[in-house]
Coordinates of C-alpha atoms and ligand atoms in Angstrom, one line a residue:
M278 CA 18.5 38.0 -2.5
A279 CA 20.8 36.2 -4.7
K280 CA 20.8 32.4 -3.9
N281 CA 22.8 29.2 -5.7
V282 CA 20.4 26.8 -6.6
L283 CA 21.2 23.0 -7.9
V284 CA 18.3 20.7 -9.6
L285 CA 19.3 17.0 -9.8
A286 CA 17.8 16.1 -13.5
E287 CA 17.1 12.7 -13.8
S288 CA 16.4 11.2 -17.0
K289 CA 14.4 8.0 -17.8
Q290 CA 14.9 6.2 -21.0
G291 CA 17.4 8.3 -23.0
K292 CA 14.8 11.9 -22.2
L293 CA 15.7 13.7 -19.6
R294 CA 12.1 14.1 -17.2
N295 CA 9.9 17.1 -17.5
V296 CA 10.0 17.1 -14.1
S297 CA 13.8 18.1 -13.6
L298 CA 12.8 20.7 -16.5
E299 CA 10.0 22.0 -14.7
A300 CA 12.2 22.4 -11.2
L301 CA 14.8 24.1 -13.1
T302 CA 12.2 26.8 -14.5
V303 CA 11.4 27.3 -10.4
A304 CA 15.3 27.7 -9.7
Q305 CA 15.0 30.8 -12.3
K306 CA 12.6 32.0 -10.1
V307 CA 14.0 31.0 -6.8
A308 CA 17.7 32.0 -8.0
D309 CA 16.7 35.5 -7.8
G310 CA 20.2 36.6 -9.8
G311 CA 21.8 33.6 -8.1
E312 CA 23.7 30.6 -9.7
I313 CA 21.9 27.6 -11.8
A314 CA 23.6 24.6 -11.5
A315 CA 22.2 21.1 -12.5
A316 CA 23.7 17.5 -11.9
L317 CA 23.5 14.8 -14.4
F318 CA 24.1 11.8 -12.9
G319 CA 24.9 8.6 -14.8
A320 CA 25.8 6.8 -18.5
G321 CA 24.9 9.4 -21.0
A322 CA 24.4 11.8 -18.3
S323 CA 26.3 14.5 -20.3
G324 CA 24.2 14.1 -23.7
F325 CA 21.8 16.2 -21.4
V326 CA 24.5 19.2 -20.8
Q327 CA 22.9 21.2 -23.7
E328 CA 19.1 20.6 -22.6
V329 CA 19.7 21.6 -18.7
S330 CA 21.7 24.7 -20.0
E331 CA 18.8 26.0 -21.9
Y332 CA 16.5 25.9 -19.0
G333 CA 18.9 28.1 -17.0
A334 CA 21.2 25.9 -15.3
S335 CA 25.1 27.8 -16.4
K336 CA 27.0 24.9 -14.4
V337 CA 26.2 21.3 -15.1
Y338 CA 28.2 18.7 -12.9
V339 CA 28.4 15.2 -14.6
A340 CA 29.1 11.9 -12.6
E341 CA 29.0 9.1 -15.4
E342 CA 30.9 6.5 -13.1
D343 CA 29.9 2.8 -13.3
A344 CA 28.0 2.6 -10.3
L345 CA 25.8 5.8 -10.6
A346 CA 24.7 4.3 -14.7
V347 CA 21.6 2.9 -12.6
Y348 CA 19.7 4.4 -9.3
T349 CA 20.6 3.1 -6.2
T350 CA 19.7 4.6 -3.0
D351 CA 24.0 4.2 -1.7
A352 CA 25.6 5.7 -4.7
Y353 CA 23.4 8.7 -5.2
T354 CA 22.9 9.9 -1.9
Q355 CA 26.6 9.4 -1.7
A356 CA 27.5 11.5 -4.9
L357 CA 24.7 14.2 -4.3
C358 CA 25.8 14.7 -0.6
Q359 CA 30.0 14.9 -1.6
L360 CA 28.3 17.2 -4.3
I361 CA 26.7 19.6 -2.3
E362 CA 29.3 19.8 0.2
E363 CA 31.9 20.4 -2.6
I364 CA 30.1 23.3 -4.2
Q365 CA 27.9 24.6 -1.1
T366 CA 24.6 25.6 -2.9
D367 CA 22.0 27.6 -0.9
I368 CA 19.0 25.6 -2.9
I369 CA 18.3 21.8 -3.9
L370 CA 15.4 20.7 -5.8
L371 CA 14.6 17.2 -7.3
G372 CA 11.8 15.8 -9.3
H373 CA 9.2 14.6 -6.4
T374 CA 9.9 11.2 -8.7
A375 CA 10.4 7.9 -7.4
I376 CA 14.4 8.7 -7.0
G377 CA 13.5 11.8 -5.9
K378 CA 11.3 10.5 -2.5
D379 CA 13.9 7.7 -2.1
V380 CA 17.2 10.2 -2.3
A381 CA 16.2 14.2 -1.0
P382 CA 15.3 11.9 2.6
R383 CA 18.7 10.6 2.9
V384 CA 20.8 13.6 1.8
A385 CA 18.5 15.7 3.9
A386 CA 19.5 13.7 6.8
R387 CA 23.0 13.3 6.6
L388 CA 23.5 17.3 5.6
G389 CA 21.3 18.1 8.6
S390 CA 18.8 20.2 6.4
G391 CA 15.6 20.5 6.1
L392 CA 13.3 19.1 3.4
V393 CA 9.4 19.7 1.8
S394 CA 8.1 17.3 0.1
D395 CA 5.9 16.4 -3.2
C396 CA 5.4 20.5 -3.0
T397 CA 3.2 21.7 -5.7
G398 CA 3.7 25.9 -5.3
V399 CA 6.7 27.6 -5.0
A400 CA 6.8 31.5 -4.3
L401 CA 9.1 34.1 -3.1
E402 CA 6.9 36.3 -0.3
D403 CA 9.2 39.1 0.8
G404 CA 11.8 37.6 0.3
T405 CA 10.8 34.3 2.0
L406 CA 10.8 31.3 0.4
V407 CA 6.7 29.6 0.6
F408 CA 6.4 26.1 -0.6
A409 CA 3.0 24.7 -0.9
R410 CA 2.5 21.4 -0.6
P411 CA -1.2 19.4 -0.5
I412 CA -2.4 17.9 2.8
Y413 CA -4.9 15.4 3.6
A414 CA -4.9 13.5 0.0
G415 CA -5.3 16.9 -1.3
R416 CA -7.9 18.6 0.6
A417 CA -6.0 21.0 2.2
F418 CA -2.5 22.9 1.8
Q419 CA 0.0 23.5 3.8
K420 CA 2.3 26.4 3.5
K421 CA 6.1 25.9 4.7
V422 CA 9.3 28.1 5.1
F423 CA 12.7 27.2 5.9
Q424 CA 13.9 28.9 9.3
Q425 CA 17.2 28.0 8.9
G426 CA 20.1 26.1 7.1
R427 CA 19.6 24.8 3.2
V428 CA 16.4 24.8 1.6
M429 CA 15.7 21.0 -0.1
A430 CA 12.6 20.3 -2.2
T431 CA 10.9 17.6 -4.2
L432 CA 8.4 18.9 -7.0
R433 CA 5.3 17.2 -8.4
A434 CA 5.3 16.8 -11.9
N435 CA 3.0 18.7 -13.7
N436 CA 2.5 21.7 -11.1
F437 CA 5.1 24.3 -12.7
E438 CA 5.6 25.7 -16.3
T439 CA 8.8 24.9 -18.0
Q440 CA 10.5 28.2 -19.7
T441 CA 13.4 28.1 -21.9
M442 CA 16.0 30.6 -20.6
P443 CA 19.5 30.0 -22.3
V444 CA 22.7 30.2 -21.1
Q445 CA 25.9 28.9 -21.8
A446 CA 26.9 26.0 -19.5
E447 CA 30.8 25.3 -18.2
V448 CA 30.6 21.6 -18.0
V449 CA 32.3 20.2 -14.5
Y450 CA 32.8 16.4 -14.7
F451 CA 32.6 15.4 -11.1
Q452 CA 34.0 12.5 -9.5
P453 CA 32.7 11.4 -6.6
V454 CA 34.2 9.0 -4.2
L455 CA 31.9 6.2 -3.5
K456 CA 32.6 3.3 -0.8
D457 CA 31.1 0.7 0.6
L458 CA 27.6 0.6 -1.5
R459 CA 25.7 -2.4 -0.1
T460 CA 23.3 -2.4 -3.5
V461 CA 24.5 -3.8 -7.2
V462 CA 22.2 -3.6 -9.7
K463 CA 22.7 -6.7 -11.9
E464 CA 19.9 -6.5 -13.7
I465 CA 16.5 -4.6 -14.7
V466 CA 13.6 -6.0 -16.3
R467 CA 11.3 -3.9 -17.9
K468 CA 8.0 -5.0 -17.8
A469 CA 6.5 -3.7 -21.6
T470 CA 4.8 -0.8 -21.2
S471 CA 3.8 1.6 -24.1
G472 CA 2.7 5.1 -24.6
V473 CA 2.6 8.0 -22.5
D474 CA 4.7 7.9 -18.5
L475 CA 1.2 8.0 -16.8
S476 CA 3.3 10.3 -13.7
E477 CA 4.1 13.1 -16.3
A478 CA 0.5 12.6 -19.0
K479 CA -0.9 15.7 -19.6
V480 CA -4.4 13.8 -19.8
I481 CA -5.0 10.7 -18.1
V482 CA -7.8 8.2 -19.6
S483 CA -8.3 6.3 -15.6
G484 CA -10.8 3.0 -15.1
G485 CA -12.1 1.3 -11.9
R486 CA -14.1 -1.6 -11.3
G487 CA -16.7 -0.4 -13.3
V488 CA -14.5 -1.5 -16.3
K489 CA -15.3 -4.9 -15.4
S490 CA -12.5 -6.6 -17.1
K491 CA -9.2 -6.8 -19.0
E492 CA -11.1 -6.2 -22.2
G493 CA -13.3 -3.9 -20.6
F494 CA -10.2 -1.2 -20.8
H495 CA -9.7 -1.5 -24.5
P496 CA -12.3 1.6 -24.9
L497 CA -10.2 3.4 -22.6
E498 CA -6.9 2.7 -24.3
E499 CA -8.9 4.0 -27.8
L500 CA -9.6 7.3 -25.6
A501 CA -6.2 7.7 -24.2
A502 CA -4.6 7.5 -27.4
V503 CA -6.6 10.1 -29.6
L504 CA -6.0 12.4 -26.6
G505 CA -2.5 11.9 -26.4
G506 CA -2.4 10.6 -23.2
A507 CA -2.3 7.5 -21.0
V508 CA -3.9 5.1 -19.3
G509 CA -4.4 5.1 -15.4
A510 CA -6.6 2.5 -13.0
S511 CA -8.5 2.6 -9.4
R512 CA -6.9 -0.1 -6.7
G513 CA -10.1 -2.1 -7.3
A514 CA -9.2 -2.6 -11.2
C515 CA -6.1 -3.7 -10.2
D516 CA -7.2 -5.6 -7.2
A517 CA -9.9 -7.2 -9.5
D518 CA -6.5 -8.2 -11.9
Y519 CA -8.1 -6.0 -15.1
C520 CA -4.7 -4.1 -15.3
D521 CA -1.3 -3.7 -14.2
Y522 CA -0.5 -2.0 -10.5
A523 CA 2.2 0.0 -12.5
L524 CA -1.7 2.1 -13.6
Q525 CA -2.6 2.6 -10.1
I526 CA -3.5 6.3 -8.9
G527 CA -3.9 6.7 -5.3
Q528 CA -2.6 6.7 -1.8
T529 CA -0.4 3.8 -2.6
G530 CA 0.0 4.1 -6.0
K531 CA 0.7 7.2 -8.8
V532 CA 0.0 10.5 -7.6
V533 CA -0.3 12.7 -10.5
T534 CA -1.2 16.1 -11.7
P535 CA -2.5 16.0 -15.8
D536 CA -4.4 18.5 -17.4
L537 CA -7.5 16.1 -17.9
Y538 CA -8.1 13.6 -16.0
I539 CA -11.3 11.2 -17.2
A540 CA -12.5 8.6 -14.6
C541 CA -14.7 6.0 -15.9
G542 CA -16.4 3.6 -13.5
I543 CA -14.4 4.7 -10.1
S544 CA -16.8 5.7 -6.8
G545 CA -13.9 8.3 -5.8
A546 CA -12.5 6.5 -2.4
I547 CA -10.4 9.3 -0.5
Q548 CA -7.6 6.6 -1.4
H549 CA -7.8 7.3 -5.2
L550 CA -8.9 10.9 -5.1
A551 CA -4.9 11.2 -3.0
G552 CA -3.4 10.8 -6.2
M553 CA -5.6 12.6 -8.8
S554 CA -8.1 15.3 -7.1
N555 CA -5.1 17.8 -8.2
S556 CA -5.7 17.6 -11.6
K557 CA -7.1 20.4 -13.5
I558 CA -9.8 19.6 -14.9
I559 CA -11.6 16.3 -13.7
V560 CA -14.5 14.4 -15.9
A561 CA -16.3 11.4 -14.2
I562 CA -18.0 8.9 -15.8
N563 CA -20.2 6.4 -13.3
K564 CA -23.9 5.4 -13.6
D565 CA -24.5 6.2 -10.3
P566 CA -25.5 9.9 -9.7
E567 CA -24.5 9.9 -6.3
A568 CA -20.8 8.1 -6.8
P569 CA -17.9 10.4 -4.6
I570 CA -15.8 11.2 -7.4
F571 CA -18.9 13.6 -8.6
Q572 CA -18.1 15.6 -6.3
V573 CA -14.4 16.5 -7.5
A574 CA -15.7 16.2 -10.8
D575 CA -15.4 19.6 -13.3
Y576 CA -17.7 17.5 -15.4
G577 CA -19.9 14.9 -14.5
I578 CA -21.8 11.9 -17.6
V579 CA -24.3 10.2 -15.6
G580 CA -24.7 7.0 -17.9
D581 CA -22.5 3.9 -19.1
L582 CA -19.1 4.2 -19.7
F583 CA -19.4 1.7 -22.2
E584 CA -21.6 4.0 -24.4
I585 CA -20.0 7.4 -23.3
V586 CA -16.4 6.3 -24.0
P587 CA -16.4 5.3 -27.9
L588 CA -18.8 8.2 -28.0
L589 CA -16.2 10.9 -26.9
T590 CA -13.4 8.6 -28.7
E591 CA -15.4 9.5 -32.2
E592 CA -16.1 13.0 -31.0
F593 CA -12.1 13.6 -29.8
K594 CA -11.4 11.9 -33.0
K595 CA -13.5 14.4 -35.5
V596 CA -12.4 17.5 -33.4
L597 CA -8.6 16.9 -33.1
S598 CA -8.6 15.9 -37.2
Ligands
LIG99 P1 -15.6 0.6 -6.7 O1 -15.6 1.2 -5.4 O2 -16.4 -0.7 -7.1 O3 -16.7 1.6 -7.8 C1 -16.7 1.0 -9.0 C2 -17.5 2.1 -9.7 O4 -17.9 2.1 -11.0 C3 -19.0 2.3 -9.0 O5 -19.3 3.3 -8.6 C4 -20.2 1.8 -9.8 O6 -21.2 3.1 -10.0 C5 -19.0 2.2 -11.2 N1 -19.6 1.8 -12.5 C6 -20.2 -0.1 -12.5 N2 -20.1 0.0 -13.9 C7 -20.0 1.4 -14.7 C8 -20.6 1.0 -15.7 N3 -20.9 0.3 -16.8 N4 -20.3 2.5 -16.2 C9 -20.3 3.7 -15.6 N5 -19.8 3.2 -14.1 C10 -20.0 2.3 -13.5 N6 -7.7 3.2 -4.1 C11 -7.3 3.5 -5.1 O7 -7.9 3.7 -6.4 N7 -6.0 3.8 -5.1 C12 -5.0 3.9 -4.0 O8 -3.6 3.8 -4.0 C13 -5.6 3.3 -2.8 N8 -5.0 2.9 -1.6 C14 -5.2 2.0 -0.8 C15 -4.5 2.4 0.6 C16 -5.2 1.7 1.4 C17 -4.5 1.9 2.9 C18 -6.9 1.3 1.2 C19 -7.2 0.8 2.1 C20 -7.5 1.1 0.4 C21 -6.9 1.6 -0.7 N9 -7.8 2.1 -1.7 C22 -7.0 3.0 -2.9 C23 -8.9 1.6 -2.1 C24 -9.8 1.9 -2.1 O9 -10.6 2.1 -0.8 C25 -11.0 1.8 -3.1 O10 -11.6 0.4 -3.0 C26 -11.2 1.6 -4.6 O11 -10.6 3.0 -5.2 C27 -12.4 1.6 -5.5 O12 -11.9 1.1 -7.0 P2 -12.8 1.2 -7.6 O13 -13.6 3.0 -8.0 O14 -12.8 1.1 -8.9 O15 -14.1 0.4 -7.1

């Protein structure tokens, strides 16, 4: 049965987030002929209309109020609730991003909807939408269905193919009534980060306490650069001040699903696995053959990372050139 779907399309540093394009592609599947709409909030949002229409959004709701220029929980919650109530959509999809994780539960609570968060699979089974999500740090998957009401879900990045479906988009300039906003963002001071965004990277080279120092991360950075990937870390490495906590992967860090995850000098504690065990291919480099990381690795290299990582970098340079 045809369903109307709304996707909250997010942008970051002037680019539409890939997970939003993944959500639009999922929308193409679950709409089953219904209307696909995208919501674009914030300054310059209208600049993304063309791109979302390439991925099937035939209606694009744009709200460019000053209060939505930078994400705040209050403003986004109010705007999204008002939009959903106005258009009475059946399904709402968001990325499982910092914004999606924050705003989706509030919107669901306000509207009395259910919410399935951090989905890694969406399937239509006999006309019923079934959402899969990892539990127990990725050791098992749970399948969830909605028994009634509106369907709302956040989708984990890098788990769904993106596919274009160009359509002609109707743009609706939507003006939410935003009141009693409790917080105002005065300024954002960005930490200097370079390279690929960790949460959406297709390749991650990650270092643990075995990297031993800040300088020890340099060979990992070189390998990541050659592979067009990002650098990640275990909490062990962050706690030891070898790198910034922004790189931490795991239960209390980022959850990632790259095509290739190279774990260097990481033992494989359950809390680390919670953030990366759903990566498509895992390569572990560790000098301890008994390290638990080898239990989840597709390829294991027993040895000293300071010898192996530069060798890999050289070989990849040759192969990729
Ligand atoms: P270690 O366990 O010390 O492992 C270092 C590894 O490096 C060893 O296996 C060693 O054999 C290997 N090694 C050493 N030298 C070399 C070398 N030259 N070449 C190759 N291998 C070498 N951890 C996370 O990562 N992310 C989280 O989000 C997270 N959340 C947590 C939440 C809670 C509530 C708690 C209690 C813990 C959490 N932890 C998290 C910490 C986690 O339990 C581990 O302590 C941490 O992951 C260990 O980091 P590590 O693997 O880098 O270090």
